[in-house]
GROMACS .gro file of C-alpha atoms in nm:
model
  372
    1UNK     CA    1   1.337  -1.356   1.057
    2UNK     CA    2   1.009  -1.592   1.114
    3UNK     CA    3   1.076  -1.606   1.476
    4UNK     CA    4   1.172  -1.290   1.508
    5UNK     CA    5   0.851  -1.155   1.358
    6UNK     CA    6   0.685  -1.421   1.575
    7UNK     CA    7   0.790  -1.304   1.863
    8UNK     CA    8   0.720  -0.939   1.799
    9UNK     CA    9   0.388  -1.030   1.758
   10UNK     CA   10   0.346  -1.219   2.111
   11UNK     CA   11   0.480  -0.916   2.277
   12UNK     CA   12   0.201  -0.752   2.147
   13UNK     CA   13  -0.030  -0.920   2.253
   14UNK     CA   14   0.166  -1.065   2.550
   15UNK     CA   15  -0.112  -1.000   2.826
   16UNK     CA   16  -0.375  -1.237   2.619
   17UNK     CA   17  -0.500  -1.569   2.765
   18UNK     CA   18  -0.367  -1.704   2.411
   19UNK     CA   19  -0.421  -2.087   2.541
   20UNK     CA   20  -0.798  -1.963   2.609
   21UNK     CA   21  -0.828  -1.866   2.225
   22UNK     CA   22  -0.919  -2.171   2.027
   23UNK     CA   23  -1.248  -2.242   2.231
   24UNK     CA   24  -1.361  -1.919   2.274
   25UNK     CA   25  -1.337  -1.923   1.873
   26UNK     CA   26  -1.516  -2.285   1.921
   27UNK     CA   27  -1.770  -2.092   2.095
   28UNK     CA   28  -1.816  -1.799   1.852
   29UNK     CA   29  -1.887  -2.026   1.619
   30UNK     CA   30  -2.168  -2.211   1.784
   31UNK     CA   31  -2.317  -1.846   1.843
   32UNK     CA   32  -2.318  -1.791   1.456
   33UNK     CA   33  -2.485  -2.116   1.389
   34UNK     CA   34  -2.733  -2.031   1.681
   35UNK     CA   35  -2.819  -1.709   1.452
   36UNK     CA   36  -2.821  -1.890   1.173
   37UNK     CA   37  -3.091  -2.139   1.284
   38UNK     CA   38  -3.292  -1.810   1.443
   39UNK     CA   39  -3.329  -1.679   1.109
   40UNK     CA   40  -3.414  -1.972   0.924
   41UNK     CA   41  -3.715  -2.031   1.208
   42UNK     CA   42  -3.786  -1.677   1.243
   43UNK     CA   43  -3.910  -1.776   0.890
   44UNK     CA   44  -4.073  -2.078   0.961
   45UNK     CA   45  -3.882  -2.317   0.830
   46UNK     CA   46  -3.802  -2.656   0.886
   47UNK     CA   47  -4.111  -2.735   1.121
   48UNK     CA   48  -4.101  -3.051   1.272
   49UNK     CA   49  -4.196  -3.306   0.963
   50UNK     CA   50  -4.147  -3.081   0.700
   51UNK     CA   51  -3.828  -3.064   0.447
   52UNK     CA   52  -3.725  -2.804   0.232
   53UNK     CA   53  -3.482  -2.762  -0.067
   54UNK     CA   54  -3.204  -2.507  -0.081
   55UNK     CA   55  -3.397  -2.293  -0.306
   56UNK     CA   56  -3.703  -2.274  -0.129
   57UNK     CA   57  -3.500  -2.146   0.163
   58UNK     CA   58  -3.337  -1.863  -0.019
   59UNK     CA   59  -3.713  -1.822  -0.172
   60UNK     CA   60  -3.833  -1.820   0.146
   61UNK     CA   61  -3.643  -1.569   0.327
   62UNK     CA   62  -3.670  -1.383   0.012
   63UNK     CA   63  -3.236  -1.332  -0.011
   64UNK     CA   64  -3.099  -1.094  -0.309
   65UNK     CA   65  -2.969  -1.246  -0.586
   66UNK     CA   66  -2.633  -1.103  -0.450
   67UNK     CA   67  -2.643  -1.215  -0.098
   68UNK     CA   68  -2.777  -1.594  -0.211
   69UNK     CA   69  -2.443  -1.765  -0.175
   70UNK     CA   70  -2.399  -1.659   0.167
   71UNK     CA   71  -2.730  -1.843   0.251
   72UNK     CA   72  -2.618  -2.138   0.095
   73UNK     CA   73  -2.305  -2.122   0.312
   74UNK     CA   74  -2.516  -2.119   0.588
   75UNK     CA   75  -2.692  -2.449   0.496
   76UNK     CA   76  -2.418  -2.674   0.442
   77UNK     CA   77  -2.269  -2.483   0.741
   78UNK     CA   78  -2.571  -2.609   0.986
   79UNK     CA   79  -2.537  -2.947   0.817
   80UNK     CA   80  -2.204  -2.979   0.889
   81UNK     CA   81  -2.226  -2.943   1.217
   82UNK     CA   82  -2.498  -3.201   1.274
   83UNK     CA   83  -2.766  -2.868   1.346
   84UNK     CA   84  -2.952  -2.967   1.032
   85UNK     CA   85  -3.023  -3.318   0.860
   86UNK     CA   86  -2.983  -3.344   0.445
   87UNK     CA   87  -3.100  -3.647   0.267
   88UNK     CA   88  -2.842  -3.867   0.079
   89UNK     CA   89  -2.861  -3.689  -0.236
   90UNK     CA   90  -2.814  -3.317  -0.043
   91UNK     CA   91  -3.158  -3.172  -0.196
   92UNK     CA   92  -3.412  -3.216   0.103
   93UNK     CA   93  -3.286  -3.058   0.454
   94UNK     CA   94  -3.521  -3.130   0.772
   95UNK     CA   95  -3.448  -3.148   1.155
   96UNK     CA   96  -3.323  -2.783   1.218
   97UNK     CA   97  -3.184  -2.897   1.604
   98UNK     CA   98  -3.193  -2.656   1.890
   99UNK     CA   99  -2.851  -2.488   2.021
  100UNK     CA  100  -2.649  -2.820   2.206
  101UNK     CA  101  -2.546  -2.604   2.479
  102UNK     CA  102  -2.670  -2.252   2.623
  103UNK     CA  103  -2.482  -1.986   2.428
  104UNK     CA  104  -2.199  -1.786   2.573
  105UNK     CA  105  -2.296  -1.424   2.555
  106UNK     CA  106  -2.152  -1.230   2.251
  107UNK     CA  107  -2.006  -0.959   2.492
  108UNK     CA  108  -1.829  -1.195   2.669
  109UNK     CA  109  -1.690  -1.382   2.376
  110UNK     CA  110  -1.560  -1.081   2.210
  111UNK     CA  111  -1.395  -1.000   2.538
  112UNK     CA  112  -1.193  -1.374   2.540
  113UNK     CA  113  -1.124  -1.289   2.172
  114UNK     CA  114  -0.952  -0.889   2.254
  115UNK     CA  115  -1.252  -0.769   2.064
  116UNK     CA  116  -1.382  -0.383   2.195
  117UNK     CA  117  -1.716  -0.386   2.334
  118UNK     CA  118  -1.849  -0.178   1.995
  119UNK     CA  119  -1.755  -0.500   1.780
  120UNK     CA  120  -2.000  -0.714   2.007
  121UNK     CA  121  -2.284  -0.453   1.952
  122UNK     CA  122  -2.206  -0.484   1.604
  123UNK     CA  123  -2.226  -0.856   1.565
  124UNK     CA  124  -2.559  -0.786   1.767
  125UNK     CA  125  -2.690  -0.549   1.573
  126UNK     CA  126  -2.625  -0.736   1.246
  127UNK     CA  127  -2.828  -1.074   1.383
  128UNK     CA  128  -3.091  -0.849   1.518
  129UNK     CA  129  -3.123  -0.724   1.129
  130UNK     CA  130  -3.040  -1.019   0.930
  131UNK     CA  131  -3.370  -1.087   0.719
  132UNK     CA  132  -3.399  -0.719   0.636
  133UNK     CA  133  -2.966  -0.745   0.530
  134UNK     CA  134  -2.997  -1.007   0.334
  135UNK     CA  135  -3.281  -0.852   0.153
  136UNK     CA  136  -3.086  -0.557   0.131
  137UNK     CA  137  -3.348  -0.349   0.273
  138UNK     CA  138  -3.074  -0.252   0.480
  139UNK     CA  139  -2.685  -0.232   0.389
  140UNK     CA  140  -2.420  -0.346   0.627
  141UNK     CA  141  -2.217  -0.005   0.620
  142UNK     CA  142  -2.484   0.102   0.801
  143UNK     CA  143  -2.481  -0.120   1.075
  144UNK     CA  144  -2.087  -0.100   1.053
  145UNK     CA  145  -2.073   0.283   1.052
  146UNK     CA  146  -2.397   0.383   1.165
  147UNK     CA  147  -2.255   0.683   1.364
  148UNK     CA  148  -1.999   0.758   1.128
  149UNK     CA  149  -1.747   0.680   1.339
  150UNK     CA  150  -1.483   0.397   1.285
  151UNK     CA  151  -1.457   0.259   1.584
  152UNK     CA  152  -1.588  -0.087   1.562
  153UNK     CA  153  -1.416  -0.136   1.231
  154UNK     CA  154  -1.087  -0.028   1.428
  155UNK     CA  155  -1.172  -0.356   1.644
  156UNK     CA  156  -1.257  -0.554   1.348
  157UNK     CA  157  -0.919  -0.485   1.213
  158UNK     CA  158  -0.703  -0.371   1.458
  159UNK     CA  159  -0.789  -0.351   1.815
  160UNK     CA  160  -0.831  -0.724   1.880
  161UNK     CA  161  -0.521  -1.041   1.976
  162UNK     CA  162  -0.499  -1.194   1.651
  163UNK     CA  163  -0.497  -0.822   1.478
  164UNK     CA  164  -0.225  -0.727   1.738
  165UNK     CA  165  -0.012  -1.019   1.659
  166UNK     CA  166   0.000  -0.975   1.284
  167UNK     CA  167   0.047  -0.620   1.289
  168UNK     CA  168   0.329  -0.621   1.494
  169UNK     CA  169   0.487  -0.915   1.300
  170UNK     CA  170   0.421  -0.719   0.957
  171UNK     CA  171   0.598  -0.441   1.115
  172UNK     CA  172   0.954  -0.646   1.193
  173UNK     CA  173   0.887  -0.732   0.859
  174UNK     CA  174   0.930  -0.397   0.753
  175UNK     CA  175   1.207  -0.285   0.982
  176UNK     CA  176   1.432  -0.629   0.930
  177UNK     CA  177   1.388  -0.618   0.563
  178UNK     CA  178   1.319  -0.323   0.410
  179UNK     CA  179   1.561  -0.074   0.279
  180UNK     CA  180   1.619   0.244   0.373
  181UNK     CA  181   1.382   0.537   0.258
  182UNK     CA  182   1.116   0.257   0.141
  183UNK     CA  183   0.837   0.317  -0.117
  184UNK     CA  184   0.546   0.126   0.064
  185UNK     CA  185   0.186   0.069  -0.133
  186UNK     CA  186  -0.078  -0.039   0.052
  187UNK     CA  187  -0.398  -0.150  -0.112
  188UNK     CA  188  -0.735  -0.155  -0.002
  189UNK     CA  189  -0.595   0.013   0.341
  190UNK     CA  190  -0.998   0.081   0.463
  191UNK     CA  191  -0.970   0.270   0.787
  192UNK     CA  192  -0.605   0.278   0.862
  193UNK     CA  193  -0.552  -0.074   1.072
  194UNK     CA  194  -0.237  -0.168   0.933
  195UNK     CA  195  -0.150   0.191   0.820
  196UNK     CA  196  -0.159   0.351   1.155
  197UNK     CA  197   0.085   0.138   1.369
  198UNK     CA  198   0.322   0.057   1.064
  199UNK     CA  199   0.335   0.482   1.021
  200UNK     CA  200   0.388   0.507   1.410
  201UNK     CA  201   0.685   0.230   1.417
  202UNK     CA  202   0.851   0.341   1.141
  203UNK     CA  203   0.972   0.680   1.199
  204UNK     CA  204   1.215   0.733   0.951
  205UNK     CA  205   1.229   0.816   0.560
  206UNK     CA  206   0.925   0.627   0.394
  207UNK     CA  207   0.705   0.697   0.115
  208UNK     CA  208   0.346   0.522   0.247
  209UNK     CA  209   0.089   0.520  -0.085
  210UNK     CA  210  -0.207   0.437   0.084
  211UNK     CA  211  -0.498   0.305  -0.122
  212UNK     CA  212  -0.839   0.216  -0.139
  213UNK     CA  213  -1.127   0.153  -0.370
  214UNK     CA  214  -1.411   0.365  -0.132
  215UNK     CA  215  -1.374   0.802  -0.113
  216UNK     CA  216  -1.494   0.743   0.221
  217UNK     CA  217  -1.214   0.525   0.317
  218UNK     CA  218  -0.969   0.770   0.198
  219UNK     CA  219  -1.145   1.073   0.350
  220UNK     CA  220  -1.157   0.915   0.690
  221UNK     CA  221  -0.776   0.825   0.636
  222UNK     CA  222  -0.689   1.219   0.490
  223UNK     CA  223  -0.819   1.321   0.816
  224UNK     CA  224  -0.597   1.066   1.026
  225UNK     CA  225  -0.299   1.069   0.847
  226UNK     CA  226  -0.238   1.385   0.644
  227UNK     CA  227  -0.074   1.496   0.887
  228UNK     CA  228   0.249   1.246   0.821
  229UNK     CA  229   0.440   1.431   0.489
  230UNK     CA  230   0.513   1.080   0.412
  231UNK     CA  231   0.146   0.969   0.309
  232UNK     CA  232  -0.014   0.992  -0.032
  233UNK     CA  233  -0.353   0.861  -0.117
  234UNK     CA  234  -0.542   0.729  -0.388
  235UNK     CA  235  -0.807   0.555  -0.561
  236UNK     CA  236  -0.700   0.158  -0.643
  237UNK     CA  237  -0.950  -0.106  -0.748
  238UNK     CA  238  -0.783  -0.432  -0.671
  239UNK     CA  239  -0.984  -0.557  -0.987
  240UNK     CA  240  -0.886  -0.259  -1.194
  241UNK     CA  241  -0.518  -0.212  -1.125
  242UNK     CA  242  -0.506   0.066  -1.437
  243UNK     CA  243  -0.698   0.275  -1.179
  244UNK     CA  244  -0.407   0.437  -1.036
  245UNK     CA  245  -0.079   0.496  -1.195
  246UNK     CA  246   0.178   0.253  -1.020
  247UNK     CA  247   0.532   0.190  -1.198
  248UNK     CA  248   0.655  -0.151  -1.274
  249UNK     CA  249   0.911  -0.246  -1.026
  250UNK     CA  250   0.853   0.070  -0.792
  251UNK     CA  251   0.758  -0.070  -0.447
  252UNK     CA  252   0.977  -0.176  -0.214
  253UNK     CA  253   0.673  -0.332  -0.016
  254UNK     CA  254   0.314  -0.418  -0.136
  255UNK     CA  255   0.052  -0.456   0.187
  256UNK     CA  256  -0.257  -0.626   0.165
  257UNK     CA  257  -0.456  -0.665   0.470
  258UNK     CA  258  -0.762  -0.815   0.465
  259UNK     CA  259  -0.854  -0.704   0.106
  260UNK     CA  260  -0.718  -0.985  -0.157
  261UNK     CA  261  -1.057  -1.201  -0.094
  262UNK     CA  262  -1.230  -0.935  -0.285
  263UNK     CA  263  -1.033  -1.045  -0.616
  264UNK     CA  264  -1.238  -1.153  -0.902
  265UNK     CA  265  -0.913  -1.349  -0.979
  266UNK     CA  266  -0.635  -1.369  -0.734
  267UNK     CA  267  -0.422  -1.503  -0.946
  268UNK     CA  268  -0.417  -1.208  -1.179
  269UNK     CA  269  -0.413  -0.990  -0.862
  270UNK     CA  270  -0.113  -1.115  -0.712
  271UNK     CA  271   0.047  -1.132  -1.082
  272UNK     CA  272   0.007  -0.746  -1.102
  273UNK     CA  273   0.106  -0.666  -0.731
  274UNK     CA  274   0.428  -0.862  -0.773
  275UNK     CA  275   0.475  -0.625  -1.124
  276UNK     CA  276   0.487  -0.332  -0.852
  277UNK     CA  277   0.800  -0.470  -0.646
  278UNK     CA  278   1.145  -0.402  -0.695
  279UNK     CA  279   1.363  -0.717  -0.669
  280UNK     CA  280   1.405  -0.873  -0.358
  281UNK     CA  281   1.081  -0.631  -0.228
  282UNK     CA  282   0.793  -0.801  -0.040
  283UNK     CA  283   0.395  -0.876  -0.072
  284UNK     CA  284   0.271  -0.835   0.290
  285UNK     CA  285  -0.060  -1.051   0.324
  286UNK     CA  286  -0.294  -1.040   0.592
  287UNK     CA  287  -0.608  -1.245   0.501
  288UNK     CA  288  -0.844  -1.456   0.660
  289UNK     CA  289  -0.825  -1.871   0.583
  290UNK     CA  290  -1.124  -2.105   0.559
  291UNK     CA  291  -1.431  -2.108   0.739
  292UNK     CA  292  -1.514  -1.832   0.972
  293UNK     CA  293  -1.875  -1.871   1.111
  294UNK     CA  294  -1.922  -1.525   1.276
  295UNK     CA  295  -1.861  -1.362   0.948
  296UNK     CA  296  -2.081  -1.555   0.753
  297UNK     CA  297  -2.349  -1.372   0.941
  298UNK     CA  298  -2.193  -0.995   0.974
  299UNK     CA  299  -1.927  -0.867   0.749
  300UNK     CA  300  -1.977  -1.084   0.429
  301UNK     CA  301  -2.259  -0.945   0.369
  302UNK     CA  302  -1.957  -0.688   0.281
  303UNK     CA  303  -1.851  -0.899   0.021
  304UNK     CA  304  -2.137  -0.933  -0.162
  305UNK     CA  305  -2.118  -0.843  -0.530
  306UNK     CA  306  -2.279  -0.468  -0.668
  307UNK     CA  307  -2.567  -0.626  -0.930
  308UNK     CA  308  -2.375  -0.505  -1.216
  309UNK     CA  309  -2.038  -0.688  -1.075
  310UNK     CA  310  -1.817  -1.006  -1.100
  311UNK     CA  311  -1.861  -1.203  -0.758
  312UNK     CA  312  -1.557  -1.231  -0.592
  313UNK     CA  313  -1.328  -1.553  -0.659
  314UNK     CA  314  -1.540  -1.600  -0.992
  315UNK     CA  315  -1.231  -1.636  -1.199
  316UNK     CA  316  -1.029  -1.845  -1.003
  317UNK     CA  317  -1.039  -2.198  -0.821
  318UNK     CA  318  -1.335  -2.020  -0.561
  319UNK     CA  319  -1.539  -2.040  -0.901
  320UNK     CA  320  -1.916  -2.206  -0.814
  321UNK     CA  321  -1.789  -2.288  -0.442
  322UNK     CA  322  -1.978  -1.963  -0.280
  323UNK     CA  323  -1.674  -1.900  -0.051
  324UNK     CA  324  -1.473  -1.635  -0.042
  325UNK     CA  325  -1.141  -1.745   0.151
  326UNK     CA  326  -0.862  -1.941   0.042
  327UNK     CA  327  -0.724  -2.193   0.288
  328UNK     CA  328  -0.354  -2.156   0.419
  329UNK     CA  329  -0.255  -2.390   0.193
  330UNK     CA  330  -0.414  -2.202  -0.114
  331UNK     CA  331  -0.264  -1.907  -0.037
  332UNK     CA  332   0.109  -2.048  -0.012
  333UNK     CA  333  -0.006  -2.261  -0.379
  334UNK     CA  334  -0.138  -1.937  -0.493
  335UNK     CA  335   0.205  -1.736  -0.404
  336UNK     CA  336   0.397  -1.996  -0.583
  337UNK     CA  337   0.209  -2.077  -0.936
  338UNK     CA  338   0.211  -1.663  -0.940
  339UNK     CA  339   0.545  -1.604  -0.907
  340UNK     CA  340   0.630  -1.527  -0.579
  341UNK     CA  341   0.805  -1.707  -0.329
  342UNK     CA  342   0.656  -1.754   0.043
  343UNK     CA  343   0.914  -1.656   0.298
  344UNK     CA  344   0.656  -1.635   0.628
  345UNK     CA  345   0.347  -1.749   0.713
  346UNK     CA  346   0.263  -1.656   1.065
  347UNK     CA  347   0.102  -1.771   1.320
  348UNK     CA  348   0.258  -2.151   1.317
  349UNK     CA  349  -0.026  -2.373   1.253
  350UNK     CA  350   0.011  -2.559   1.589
  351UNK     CA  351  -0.010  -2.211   1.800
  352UNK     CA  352  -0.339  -2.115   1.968
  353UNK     CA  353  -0.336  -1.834   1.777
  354UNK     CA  354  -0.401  -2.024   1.418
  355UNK     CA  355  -0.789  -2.104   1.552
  356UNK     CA  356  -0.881  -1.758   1.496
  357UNK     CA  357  -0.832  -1.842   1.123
  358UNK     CA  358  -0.619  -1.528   1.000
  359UNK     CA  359  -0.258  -1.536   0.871
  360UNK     CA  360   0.021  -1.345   0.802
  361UNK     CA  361   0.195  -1.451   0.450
  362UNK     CA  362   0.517  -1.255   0.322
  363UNK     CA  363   0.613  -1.324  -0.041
  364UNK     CA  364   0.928  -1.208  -0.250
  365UNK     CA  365   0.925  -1.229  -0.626
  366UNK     CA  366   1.059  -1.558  -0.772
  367UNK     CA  367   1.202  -1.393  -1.077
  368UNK     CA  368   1.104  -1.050  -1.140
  369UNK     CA  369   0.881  -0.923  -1.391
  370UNK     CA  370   0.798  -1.345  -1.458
  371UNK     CA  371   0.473  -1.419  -1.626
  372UNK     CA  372   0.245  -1.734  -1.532
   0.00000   0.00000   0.00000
């Protein structure tokens, strides 16, 4: 099935430079750090001679408590890629170095990367209104949906190569495996991505629940999708499973795309979502893994905590790190100490695709109903 899957997902995307990918994700990365710096000497910060602690950066650039830990990212980001000095002990930063190279233009970037020409205005418009985001003078849904239209989350998290490829493998998933007239929950399904082509491939019997946490999410989708009798929406807090009525053992298929990084605790996440599946039925996991510069300065300001909530990954090993993604190999650890069995992880970690740092994991229960 793993090749099978793999190779749905290269026909997909089959008219992508894909040997082209890992340095134009090289160079998206060296844009975000250029932004990064920007903002810290739009401040005026690290002058030539002059040293600063962590804390008097955040102080400085006057971050919300909520949004501090992305700043912080952004620090041992810049030091890590020899763009700003620390002293032996870590607590005084100096040297902020100018971009090595002249930047590649966003525009063109996104373009290497299959990205729509709204999701480079976006990452635009976000840098051009950093200080005031972090702030939160301004809120990134704003910036994101500014016009109230979805398109440049659509190229986010669907119109793009690496999207392309794992949506079209997590669709063979679901026509090699699944059984006939499926029950199919989908949680935090945002704006449709994975929704909309696995509804349009499937054509048969199939009972879609598609959920998310926001009203707007599922108003946007009721307008998209009502039209499909097999579609039924609701409100589902990842953190709050009780917040929609789903029987024990009555998925055939649980999705997850791009939404498990919000977990307080993952582990107790993927504990309930494999209490949803029938035996032998699957956890579908799309999810970004490790380190991925360009959102560090645009959509995790998404991720941010509300002031009267749990950050994300406070309750599991993320706990004091101020990340929010699990690395490949957490994710497969993750599976396992939670009762579920990895049976796919796509793309291969030696294909070009694996630079853009997103993954497709597939998961069956190792004994159902098991407790950690």
């Amino acid at each position: 099935m793993i090749e099978r899957c793999h190779q749905a997902g290269l026909t997909a995307v089959g008219r992508a430079d894909l040997s082209a990918l890992p340095e134009a994700m090289r160079a998206l990365d060296e844009a975000a750090l250029d932004t990064m710096a920007a903002v810290l000497r739009r401040a005026g910060l690290f002058r030539p001679g002059v040293s600063h602690r962590a804390d008097q950066v955040l102080d400085r650039l006057r971050v919300a408590d909520r949004h501090r830990w992305i700043v912080r990212g952004w620090v041992r980001a810049l030091v890590r890629h020899g763009r700003l000095q620390a002293s032996a002990d870590g607590a005084a930063l100096r040297d902020l170095s100018p971009a090595p190279t002249a930047p590649v233009p966003l525009p063109e970037l996104c373009a290497r990367l299959g990205y729509p020409p709204e999701v480079a205005t976006f990452f635009t418009s976000a840098a051009a209104r950093l200080p005031e985001l972090l702030r939160d003078e301004v809120t990134l849904q704003s910036v994101l949906f500014g016009t109230d239209s979805t398109e440049t989350a659509d190229g986010v998290y669907r119109e793009n190569v690496i999207n392309g490829y794992l949506n079209a493998a997590l669709v063979e998933v679901l026509r090699t495996a699944l059984p006939a007239a499926p029950r199919v929950l989908e949680l935090g399904a945002g704006v449709g991505a994975t929704a909309v082509p696995v509804l349009t491939s499937i054509t048969g019997p199939l009972e879609y629940l598609f959920t998310d946490v926001s009203r707007y999410f599922l108003d946007t989708a009721g307008e998209l999708l009502s039209a499909d009798g097999r579609v039924r929406f609701g409100e589902l807090d990842i953190n709050e499973p009780a917040s929609h009525t789903v029987d024990a053992g009555s998925c055939d298929a649980v999705i997850a795309a791009n939404v498990l990084h919000n977990a307080i605790d993952v582990n107790a996440v993927l504990t309930t979502a494999r209490s949803w599946l029938r035996p032998g039925g699957l956890l579908l996991i799309v999810e970004s893994c490790g380190e991925l510069l360009q959102a560090a300065v645009s959509m995790q300001l998404l991720m941010s905590p509300a002031p009267d909530r749990p950050a994300a990954g406070s309750r599991d090993l993320r706990a004091g790190e101020d990340r929010i993604f699990l690395t490949r190999d957490e994710w497969i650890t993750a599976l396992r100490d939670n009762g579920l069995s990895p049976v796919l992880v796509l793309p291969h970690p030696d294909h070009p695709l694996s630079a853009l740092g997103q993954l497709l994991l597939v998961a069956t229960p190792t004994t159902p109903g098991a407790t950690r």
